[in-house]
mmCIF file of C-alpha atoms and ligand atoms in Angstrom:
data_model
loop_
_atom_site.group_PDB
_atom_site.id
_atom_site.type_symbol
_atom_site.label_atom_id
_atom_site.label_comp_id
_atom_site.label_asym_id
_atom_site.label_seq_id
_atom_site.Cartn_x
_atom_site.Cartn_y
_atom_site.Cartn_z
ATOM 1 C CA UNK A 182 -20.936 -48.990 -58.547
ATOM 2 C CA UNK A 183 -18.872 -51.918 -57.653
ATOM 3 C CA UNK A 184 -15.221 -51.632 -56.805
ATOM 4 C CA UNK A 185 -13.086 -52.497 -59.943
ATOM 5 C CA UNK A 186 -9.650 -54.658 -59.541
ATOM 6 C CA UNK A 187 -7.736 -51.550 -59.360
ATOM 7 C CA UNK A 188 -9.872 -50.517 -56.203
ATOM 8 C CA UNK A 189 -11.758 -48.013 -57.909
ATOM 9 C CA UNK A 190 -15.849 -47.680 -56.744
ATOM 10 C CA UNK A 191 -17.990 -46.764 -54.063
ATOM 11 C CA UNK A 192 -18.247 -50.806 -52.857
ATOM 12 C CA UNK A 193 -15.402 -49.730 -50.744
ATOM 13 C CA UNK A 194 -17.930 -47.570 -48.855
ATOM 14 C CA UNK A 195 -20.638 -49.471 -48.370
ATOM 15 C CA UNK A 196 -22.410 -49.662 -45.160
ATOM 16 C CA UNK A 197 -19.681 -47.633 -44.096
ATOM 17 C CA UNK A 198 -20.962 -44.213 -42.380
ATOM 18 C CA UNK A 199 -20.816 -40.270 -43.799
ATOM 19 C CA UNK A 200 -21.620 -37.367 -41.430
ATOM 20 C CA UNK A 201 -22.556 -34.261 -44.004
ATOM 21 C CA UNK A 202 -23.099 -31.171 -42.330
ATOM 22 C CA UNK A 203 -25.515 -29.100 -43.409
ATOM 23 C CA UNK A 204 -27.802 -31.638 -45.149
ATOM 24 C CA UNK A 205 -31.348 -29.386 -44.305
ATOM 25 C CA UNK A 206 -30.110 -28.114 -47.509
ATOM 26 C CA UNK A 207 -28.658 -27.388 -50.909
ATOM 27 C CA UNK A 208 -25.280 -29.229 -51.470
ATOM 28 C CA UNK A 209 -25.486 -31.112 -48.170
ATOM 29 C CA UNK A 210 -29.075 -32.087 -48.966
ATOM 30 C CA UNK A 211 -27.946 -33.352 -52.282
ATOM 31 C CA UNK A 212 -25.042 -34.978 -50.860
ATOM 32 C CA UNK A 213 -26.800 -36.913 -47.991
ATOM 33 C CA UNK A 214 -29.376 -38.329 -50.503
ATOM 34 C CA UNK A 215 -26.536 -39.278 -52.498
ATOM 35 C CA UNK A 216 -24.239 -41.271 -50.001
ATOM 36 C CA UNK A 217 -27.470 -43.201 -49.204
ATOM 37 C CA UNK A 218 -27.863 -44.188 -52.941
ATOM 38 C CA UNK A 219 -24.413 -45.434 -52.758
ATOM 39 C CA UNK A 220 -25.347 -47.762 -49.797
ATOM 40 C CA UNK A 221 -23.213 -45.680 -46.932
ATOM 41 C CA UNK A 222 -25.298 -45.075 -44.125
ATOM 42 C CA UNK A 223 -26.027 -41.016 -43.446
ATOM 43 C CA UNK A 224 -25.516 -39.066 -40.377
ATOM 44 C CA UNK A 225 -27.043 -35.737 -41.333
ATOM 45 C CA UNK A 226 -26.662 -32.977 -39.123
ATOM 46 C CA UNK A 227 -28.090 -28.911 -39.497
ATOM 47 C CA UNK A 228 -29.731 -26.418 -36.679
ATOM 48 C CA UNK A 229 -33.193 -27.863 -38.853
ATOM 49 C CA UNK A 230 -33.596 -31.312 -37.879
ATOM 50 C CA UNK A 231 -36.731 -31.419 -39.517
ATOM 51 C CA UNK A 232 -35.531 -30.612 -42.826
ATOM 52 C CA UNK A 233 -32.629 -33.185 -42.443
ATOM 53 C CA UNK A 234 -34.949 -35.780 -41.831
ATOM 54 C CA UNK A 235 -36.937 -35.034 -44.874
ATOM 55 C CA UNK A 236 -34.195 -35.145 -47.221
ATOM 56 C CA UNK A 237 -32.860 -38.225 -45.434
ATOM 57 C CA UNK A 238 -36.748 -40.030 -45.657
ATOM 58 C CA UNK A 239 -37.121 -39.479 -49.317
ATOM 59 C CA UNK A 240 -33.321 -41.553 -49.991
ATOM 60 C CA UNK A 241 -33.729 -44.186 -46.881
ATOM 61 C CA UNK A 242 -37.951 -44.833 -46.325
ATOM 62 C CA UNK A 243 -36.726 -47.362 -44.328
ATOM 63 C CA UNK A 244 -35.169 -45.168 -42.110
ATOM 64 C CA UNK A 245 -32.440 -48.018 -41.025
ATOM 65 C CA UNK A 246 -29.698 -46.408 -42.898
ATOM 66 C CA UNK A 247 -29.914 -43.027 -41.748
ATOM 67 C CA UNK A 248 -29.719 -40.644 -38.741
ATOM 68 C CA UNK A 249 -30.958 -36.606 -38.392
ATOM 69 C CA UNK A 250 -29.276 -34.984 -35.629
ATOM 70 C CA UNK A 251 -30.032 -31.315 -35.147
ATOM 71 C CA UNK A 252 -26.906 -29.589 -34.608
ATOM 72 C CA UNK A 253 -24.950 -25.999 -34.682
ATOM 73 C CA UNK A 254 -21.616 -26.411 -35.646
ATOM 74 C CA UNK A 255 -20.452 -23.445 -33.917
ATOM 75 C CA UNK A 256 -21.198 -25.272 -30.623
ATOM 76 C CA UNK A 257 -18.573 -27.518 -29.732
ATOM 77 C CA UNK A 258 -20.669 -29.294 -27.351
ATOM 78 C CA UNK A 259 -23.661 -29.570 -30.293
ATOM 79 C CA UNK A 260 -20.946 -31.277 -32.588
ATOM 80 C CA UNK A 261 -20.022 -33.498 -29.941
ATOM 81 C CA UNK A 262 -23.178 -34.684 -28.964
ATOM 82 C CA UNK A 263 -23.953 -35.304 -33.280
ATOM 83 C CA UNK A 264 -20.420 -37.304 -33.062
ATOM 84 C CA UNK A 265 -22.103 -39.647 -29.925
ATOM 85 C CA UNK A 266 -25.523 -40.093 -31.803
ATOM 86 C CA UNK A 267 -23.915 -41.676 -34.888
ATOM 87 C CA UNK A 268 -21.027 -43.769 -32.729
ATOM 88 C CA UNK A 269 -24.262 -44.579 -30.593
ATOM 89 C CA UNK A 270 -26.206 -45.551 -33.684
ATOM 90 C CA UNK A 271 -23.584 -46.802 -36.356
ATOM 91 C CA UNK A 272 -20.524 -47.510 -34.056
ATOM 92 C CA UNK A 273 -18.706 -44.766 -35.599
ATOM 93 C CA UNK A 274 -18.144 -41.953 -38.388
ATOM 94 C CA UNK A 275 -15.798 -43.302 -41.392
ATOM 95 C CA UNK A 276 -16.737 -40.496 -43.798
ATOM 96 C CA UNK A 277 -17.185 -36.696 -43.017
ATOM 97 C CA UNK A 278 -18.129 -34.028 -45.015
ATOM 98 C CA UNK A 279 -17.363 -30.698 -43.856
ATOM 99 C CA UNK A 280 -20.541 -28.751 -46.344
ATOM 100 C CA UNK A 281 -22.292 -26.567 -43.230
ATOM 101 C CA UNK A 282 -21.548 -23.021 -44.543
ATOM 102 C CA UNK A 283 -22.826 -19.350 -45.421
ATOM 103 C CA UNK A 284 -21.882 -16.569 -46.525
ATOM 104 C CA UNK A 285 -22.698 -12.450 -46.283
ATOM 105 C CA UNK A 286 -21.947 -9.638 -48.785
ATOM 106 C CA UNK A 287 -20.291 -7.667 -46.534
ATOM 107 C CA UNK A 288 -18.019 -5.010 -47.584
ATOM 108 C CA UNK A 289 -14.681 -4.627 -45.329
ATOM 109 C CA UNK A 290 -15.432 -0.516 -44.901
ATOM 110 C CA UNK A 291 -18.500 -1.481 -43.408
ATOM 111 C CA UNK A 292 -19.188 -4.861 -41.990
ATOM 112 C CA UNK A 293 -21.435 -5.898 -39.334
ATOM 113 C CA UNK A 294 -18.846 -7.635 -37.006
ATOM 114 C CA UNK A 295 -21.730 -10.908 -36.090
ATOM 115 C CA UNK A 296 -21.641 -11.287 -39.663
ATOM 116 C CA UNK A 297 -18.304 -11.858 -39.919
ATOM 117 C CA UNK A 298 -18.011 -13.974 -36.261
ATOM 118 C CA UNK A 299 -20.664 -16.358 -38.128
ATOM 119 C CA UNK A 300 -18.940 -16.777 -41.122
ATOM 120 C CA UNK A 301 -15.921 -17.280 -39.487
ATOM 121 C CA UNK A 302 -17.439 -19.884 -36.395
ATOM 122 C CA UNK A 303 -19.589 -22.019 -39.241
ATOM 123 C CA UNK A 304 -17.362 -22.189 -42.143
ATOM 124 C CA UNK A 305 -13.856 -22.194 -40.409
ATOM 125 C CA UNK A 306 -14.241 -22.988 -36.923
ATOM 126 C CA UNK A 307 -17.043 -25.750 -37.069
ATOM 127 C CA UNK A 308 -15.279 -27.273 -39.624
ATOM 128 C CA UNK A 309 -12.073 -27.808 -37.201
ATOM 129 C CA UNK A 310 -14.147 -28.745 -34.499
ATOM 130 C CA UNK A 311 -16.051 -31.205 -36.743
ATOM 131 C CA UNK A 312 -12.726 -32.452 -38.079
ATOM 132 C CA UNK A 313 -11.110 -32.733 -34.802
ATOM 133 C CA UNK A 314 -13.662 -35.020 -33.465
ATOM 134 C CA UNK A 315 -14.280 -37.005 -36.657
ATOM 135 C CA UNK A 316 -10.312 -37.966 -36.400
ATOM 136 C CA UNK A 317 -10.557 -38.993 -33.145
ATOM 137 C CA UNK A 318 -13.495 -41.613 -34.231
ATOM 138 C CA UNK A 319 -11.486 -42.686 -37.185
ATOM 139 C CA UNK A 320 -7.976 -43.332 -34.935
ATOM 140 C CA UNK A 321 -10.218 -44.775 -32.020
ATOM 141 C CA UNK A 322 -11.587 -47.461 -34.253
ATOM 142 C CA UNK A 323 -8.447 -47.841 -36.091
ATOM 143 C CA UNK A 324 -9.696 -47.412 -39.570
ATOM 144 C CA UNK A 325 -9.517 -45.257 -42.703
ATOM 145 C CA UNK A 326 -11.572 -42.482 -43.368
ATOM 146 C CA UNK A 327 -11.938 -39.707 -45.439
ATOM 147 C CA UNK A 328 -12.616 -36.066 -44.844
ATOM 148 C CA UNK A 329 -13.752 -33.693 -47.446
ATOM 149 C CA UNK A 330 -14.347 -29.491 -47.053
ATOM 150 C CA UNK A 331 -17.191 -28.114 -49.054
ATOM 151 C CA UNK A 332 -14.703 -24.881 -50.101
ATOM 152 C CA UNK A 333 -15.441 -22.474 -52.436
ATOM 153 C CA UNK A 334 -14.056 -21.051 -55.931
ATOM 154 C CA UNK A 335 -13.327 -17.690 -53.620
ATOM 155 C CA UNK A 336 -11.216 -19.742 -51.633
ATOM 156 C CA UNK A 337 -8.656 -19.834 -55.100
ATOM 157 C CA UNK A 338 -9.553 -16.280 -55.872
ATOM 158 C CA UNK A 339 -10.898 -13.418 -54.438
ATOM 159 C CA UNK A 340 -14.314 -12.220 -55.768
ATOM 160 C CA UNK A 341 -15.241 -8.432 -56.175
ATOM 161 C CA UNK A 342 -17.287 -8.113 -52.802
ATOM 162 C CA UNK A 343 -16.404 -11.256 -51.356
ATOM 163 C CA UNK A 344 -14.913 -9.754 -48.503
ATOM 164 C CA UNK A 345 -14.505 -11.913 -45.205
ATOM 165 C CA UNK A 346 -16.548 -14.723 -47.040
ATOM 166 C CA UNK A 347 -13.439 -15.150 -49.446
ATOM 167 C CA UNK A 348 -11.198 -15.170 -46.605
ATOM 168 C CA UNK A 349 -12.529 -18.306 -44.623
ATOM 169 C CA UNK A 350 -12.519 -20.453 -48.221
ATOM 170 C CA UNK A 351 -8.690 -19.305 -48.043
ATOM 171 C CA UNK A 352 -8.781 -20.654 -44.705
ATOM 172 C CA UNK A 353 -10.605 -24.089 -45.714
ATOM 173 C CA UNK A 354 -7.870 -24.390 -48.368
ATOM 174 C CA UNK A 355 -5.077 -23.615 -46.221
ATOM 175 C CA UNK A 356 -6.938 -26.087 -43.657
ATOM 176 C CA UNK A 357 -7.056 -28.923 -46.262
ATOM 177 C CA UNK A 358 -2.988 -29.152 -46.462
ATOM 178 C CA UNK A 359 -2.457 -28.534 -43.074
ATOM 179 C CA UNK A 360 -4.633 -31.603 -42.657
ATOM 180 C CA UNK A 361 -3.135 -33.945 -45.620
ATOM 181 C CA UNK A 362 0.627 -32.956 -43.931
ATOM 182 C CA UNK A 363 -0.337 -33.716 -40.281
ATOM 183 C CA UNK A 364 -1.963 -36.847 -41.471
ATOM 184 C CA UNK A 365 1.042 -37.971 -43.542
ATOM 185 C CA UNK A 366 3.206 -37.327 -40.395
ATOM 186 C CA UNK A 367 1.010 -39.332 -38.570
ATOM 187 C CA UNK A 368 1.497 -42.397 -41.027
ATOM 188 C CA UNK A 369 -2.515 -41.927 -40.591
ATOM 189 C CA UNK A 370 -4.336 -44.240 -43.811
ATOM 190 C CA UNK A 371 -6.958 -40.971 -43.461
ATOM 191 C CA UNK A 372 -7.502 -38.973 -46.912
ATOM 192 C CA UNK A 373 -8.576 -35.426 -47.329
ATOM 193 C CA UNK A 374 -9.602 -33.288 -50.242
ATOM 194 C CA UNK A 375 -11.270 -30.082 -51.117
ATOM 195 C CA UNK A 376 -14.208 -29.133 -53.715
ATOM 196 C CA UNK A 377 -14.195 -25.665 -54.793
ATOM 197 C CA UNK A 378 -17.230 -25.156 -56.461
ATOM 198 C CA UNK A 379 -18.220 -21.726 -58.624
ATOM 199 C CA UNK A 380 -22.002 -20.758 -58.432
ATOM 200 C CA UNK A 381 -24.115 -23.454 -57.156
ATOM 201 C CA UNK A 382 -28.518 -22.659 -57.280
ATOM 202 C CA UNK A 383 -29.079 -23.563 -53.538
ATOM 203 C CA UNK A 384 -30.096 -21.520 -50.747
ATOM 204 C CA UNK A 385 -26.782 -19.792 -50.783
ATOM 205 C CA UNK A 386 -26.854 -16.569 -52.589
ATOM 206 C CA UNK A 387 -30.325 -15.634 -51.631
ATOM 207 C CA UNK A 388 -28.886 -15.786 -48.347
ATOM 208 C CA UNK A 389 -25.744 -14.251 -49.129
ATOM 209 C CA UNK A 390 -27.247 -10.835 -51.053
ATOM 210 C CA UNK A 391 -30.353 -11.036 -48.221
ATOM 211 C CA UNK A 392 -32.732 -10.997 -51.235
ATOM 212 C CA UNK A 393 -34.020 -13.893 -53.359
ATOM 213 C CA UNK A 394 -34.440 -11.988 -56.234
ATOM 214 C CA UNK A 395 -31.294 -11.037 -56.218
ATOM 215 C CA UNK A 396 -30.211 -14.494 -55.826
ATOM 216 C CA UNK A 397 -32.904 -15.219 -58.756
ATOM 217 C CA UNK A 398 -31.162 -12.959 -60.983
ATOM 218 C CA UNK A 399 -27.463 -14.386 -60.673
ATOM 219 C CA UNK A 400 -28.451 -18.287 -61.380
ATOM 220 C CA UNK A 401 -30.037 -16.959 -64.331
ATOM 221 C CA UNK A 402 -27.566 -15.098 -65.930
ATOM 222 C CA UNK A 403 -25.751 -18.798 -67.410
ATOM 223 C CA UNK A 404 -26.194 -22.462 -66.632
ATOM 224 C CA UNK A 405 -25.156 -22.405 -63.054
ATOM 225 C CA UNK A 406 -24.336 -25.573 -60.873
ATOM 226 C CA UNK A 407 -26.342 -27.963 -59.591
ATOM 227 C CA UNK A 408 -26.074 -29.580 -55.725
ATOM 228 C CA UNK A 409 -25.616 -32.942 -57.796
ATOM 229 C CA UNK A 410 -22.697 -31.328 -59.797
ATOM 230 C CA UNK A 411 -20.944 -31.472 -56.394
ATOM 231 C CA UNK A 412 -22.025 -34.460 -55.106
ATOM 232 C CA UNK A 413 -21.347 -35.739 -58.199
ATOM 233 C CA UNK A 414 -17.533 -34.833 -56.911
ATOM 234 C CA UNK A 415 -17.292 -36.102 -53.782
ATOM 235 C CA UNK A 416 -17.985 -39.511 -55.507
ATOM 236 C CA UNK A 417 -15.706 -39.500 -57.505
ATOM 237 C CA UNK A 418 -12.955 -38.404 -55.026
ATOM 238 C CA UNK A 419 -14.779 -41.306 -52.440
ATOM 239 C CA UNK A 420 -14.880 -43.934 -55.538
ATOM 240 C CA UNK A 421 -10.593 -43.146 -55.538
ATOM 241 C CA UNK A 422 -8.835 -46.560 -54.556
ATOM 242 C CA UNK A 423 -6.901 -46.212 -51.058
ATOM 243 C CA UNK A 424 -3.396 -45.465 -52.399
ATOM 244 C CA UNK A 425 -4.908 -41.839 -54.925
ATOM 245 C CA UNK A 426 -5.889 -39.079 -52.621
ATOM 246 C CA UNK A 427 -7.809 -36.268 -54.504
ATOM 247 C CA UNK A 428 -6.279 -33.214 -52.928
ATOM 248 C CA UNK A 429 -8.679 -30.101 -54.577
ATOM 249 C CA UNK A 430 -11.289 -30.167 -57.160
ATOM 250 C CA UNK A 431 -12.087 -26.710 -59.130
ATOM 251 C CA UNK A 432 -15.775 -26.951 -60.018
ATOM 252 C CA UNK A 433 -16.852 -23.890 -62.391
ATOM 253 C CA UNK A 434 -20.206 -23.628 -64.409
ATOM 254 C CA UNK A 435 -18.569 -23.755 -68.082
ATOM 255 C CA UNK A 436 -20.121 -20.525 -68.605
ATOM 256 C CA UNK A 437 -18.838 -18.726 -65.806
ATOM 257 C CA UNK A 438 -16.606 -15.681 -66.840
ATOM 258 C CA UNK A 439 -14.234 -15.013 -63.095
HETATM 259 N N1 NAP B 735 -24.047 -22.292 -53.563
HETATM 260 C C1 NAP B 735 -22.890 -21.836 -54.032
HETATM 261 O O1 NAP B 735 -22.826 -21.106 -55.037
HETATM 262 C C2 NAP B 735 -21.609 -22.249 -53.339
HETATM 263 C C3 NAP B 735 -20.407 -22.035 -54.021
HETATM 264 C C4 NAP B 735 -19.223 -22.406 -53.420
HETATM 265 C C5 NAP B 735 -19.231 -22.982 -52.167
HETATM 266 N N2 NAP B 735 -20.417 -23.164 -51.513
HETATM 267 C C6 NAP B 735 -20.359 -23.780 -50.180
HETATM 268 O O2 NAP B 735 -21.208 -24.907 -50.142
HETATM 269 C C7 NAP B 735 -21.579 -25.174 -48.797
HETATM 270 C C8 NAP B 735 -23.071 -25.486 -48.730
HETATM 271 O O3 NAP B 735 -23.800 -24.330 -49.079
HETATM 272 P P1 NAP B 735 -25.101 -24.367 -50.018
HETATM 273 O O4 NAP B 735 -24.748 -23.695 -51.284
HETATM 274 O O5 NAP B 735 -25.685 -25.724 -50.071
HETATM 275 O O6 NAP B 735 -26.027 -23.338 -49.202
HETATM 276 P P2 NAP B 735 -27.441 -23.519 -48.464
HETATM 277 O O7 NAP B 735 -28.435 -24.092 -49.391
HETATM 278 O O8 NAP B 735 -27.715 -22.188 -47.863
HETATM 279 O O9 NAP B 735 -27.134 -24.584 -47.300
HETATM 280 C C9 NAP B 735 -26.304 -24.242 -46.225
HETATM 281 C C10 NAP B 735 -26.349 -25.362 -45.201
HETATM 282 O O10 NAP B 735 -25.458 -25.015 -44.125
HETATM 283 C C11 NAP B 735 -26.147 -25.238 -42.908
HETATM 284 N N3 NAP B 735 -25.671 -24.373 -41.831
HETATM 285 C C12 NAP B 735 -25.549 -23.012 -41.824
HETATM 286 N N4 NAP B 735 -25.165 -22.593 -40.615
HETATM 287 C C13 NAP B 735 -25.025 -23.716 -39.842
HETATM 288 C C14 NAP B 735 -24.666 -23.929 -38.483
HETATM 289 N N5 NAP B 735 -24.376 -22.918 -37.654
HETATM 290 N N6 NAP B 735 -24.629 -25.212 -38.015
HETATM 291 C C15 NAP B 735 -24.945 -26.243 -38.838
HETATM 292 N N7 NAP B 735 -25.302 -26.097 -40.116
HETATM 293 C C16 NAP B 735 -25.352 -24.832 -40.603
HETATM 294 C C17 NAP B 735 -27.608 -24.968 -43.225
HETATM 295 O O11 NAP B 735 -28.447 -25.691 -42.306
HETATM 296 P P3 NAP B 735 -29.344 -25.029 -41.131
HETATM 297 O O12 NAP B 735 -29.674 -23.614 -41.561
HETATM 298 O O13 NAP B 735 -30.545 -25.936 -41.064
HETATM 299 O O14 NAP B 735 -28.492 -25.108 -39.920
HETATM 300 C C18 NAP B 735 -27.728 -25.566 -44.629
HETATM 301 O O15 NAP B 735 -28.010 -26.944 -44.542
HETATM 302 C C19 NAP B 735 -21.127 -23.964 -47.985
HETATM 303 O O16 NAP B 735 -19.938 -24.283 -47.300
HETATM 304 C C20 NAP B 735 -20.857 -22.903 -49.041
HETATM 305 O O17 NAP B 735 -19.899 -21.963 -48.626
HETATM 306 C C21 NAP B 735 -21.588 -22.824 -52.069
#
């Protein structure tokens, strides 16, 4: 898509670079391939660097326009080290999406307390370490950027069962404003925005019950979403001209009831 007199379109992106965490996978997987398309150049980081580079193969044979770079965002010094490969390899990150995340049914009574450290180290704490370090790359090099947070529809409501999974989308929510007000009182030309999607068929709920049948059972109860859906999202909110910052998108299956 070109960019339009108004500044609208992803032209304003190209051969510009994303980092998408969690792209062995689901929405991240969807989203690398998708950034590619667009002509960014991909950064694509997950503990399974050999699924990354898969995905990132079958949108970039060439392999000029893309990077995999195993890494565990609960490990500051793995994040850093993904930050170095794409400065060493692109000269810098202008794009970062914050997808890497999981989640366990895990009822409060009960919980399993390293269920509830890993939800909280992936989806709240990597994502401020990964932030952190992609706004130092985007101030070092003096440009604009954009960072977007893979949240969640539980992080606008809470979900029977949802438990400590509901409460780091809260967090991600509350994270995206505190972000958008520091940046404004930083006079920073750095946007930031939120998709909360409802179900999504990925790896996520088979994960999330521990059963794929389970997981089976709930995508086939209505037309859930797909990992495009999203991605589908983040371009728009990308394709935005400098001066409209999409703050939140709320991204339900039509059919879903809650
Ligand atoms: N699917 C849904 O219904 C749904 C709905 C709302 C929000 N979301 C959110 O969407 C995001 C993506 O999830 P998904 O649905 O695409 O699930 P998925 O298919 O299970 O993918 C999860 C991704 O996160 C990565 N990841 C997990 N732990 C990580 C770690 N410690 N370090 C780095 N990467 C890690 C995984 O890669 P590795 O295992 O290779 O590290 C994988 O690429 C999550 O933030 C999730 O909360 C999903």
């Amino acid at each position: 898509m070109a960019t339009t007199a108004d500044g609208y379109g992803m032209a304003q992106w190209q051969g510009k670079t994303a980092l998408v965490t969690g792209a062995s996978n689901g929405i991240g997987a969807a989203l690398a391939g998708r950034l590619l398309r667009e002509g960014m150049h991909v950064v694509g980081c997950a503990r399974r660097q050999d699924r990354v580079a898969e995905v990132l193969t079958a949108a970039d044979t060439s392999g000029q326009n893309s990077l995999a770079v195993e890494c565990d965002v609960r490990d500051e010094k793995s994040v850093q080290k993904a930050f170095a490969a794409a400065r060493k390899r692109f000269g810098g990150v202008d794009v970062l999406i914050n997808n890497a995340g999981l989640g366990h049914a895990n009822p409060l009574a009960e919980g399993k307390v390293d269920e509830w450290r890993e939800m909280l180290d992936v989806n709240v704490l990597g994502l401020c370490i990964c932030t952190r370090d992609a706004l130092a790359d985007m101030r070092a090099r003096g440009g604009r950027g954009h960072i977007i947070h893979i949240g969640s529809m539980a992080g606008q409501r809470v979900p029977a069962g949802a438990g400590l999974y509901a409460a780091t989308k809260h967090a991600v929510r509350a994270l995206t404003e505190a972000l958008r007000i520091e940046l404004r009182e930083n006079n920073d030309p750095i946007r930031v925005g939120e998709i909360c999607p409802g179900f999504v068929e990925t790896g996520f709920a088979g994960h999330y019950m521990k059963s794929e049948e389970k997981a089976r059972e709930v995508y086939s109860r209505f037309k859930v979403l797909e990992a495009d859906d999203v991605a589908e999202g983040v371009v728009y909110m990308l394709s935005c001209p400098e001066h409209v910052q999409v703050h939140d998108i709320l991204l339900r299956p039509t059919e879903q009831p809650t």
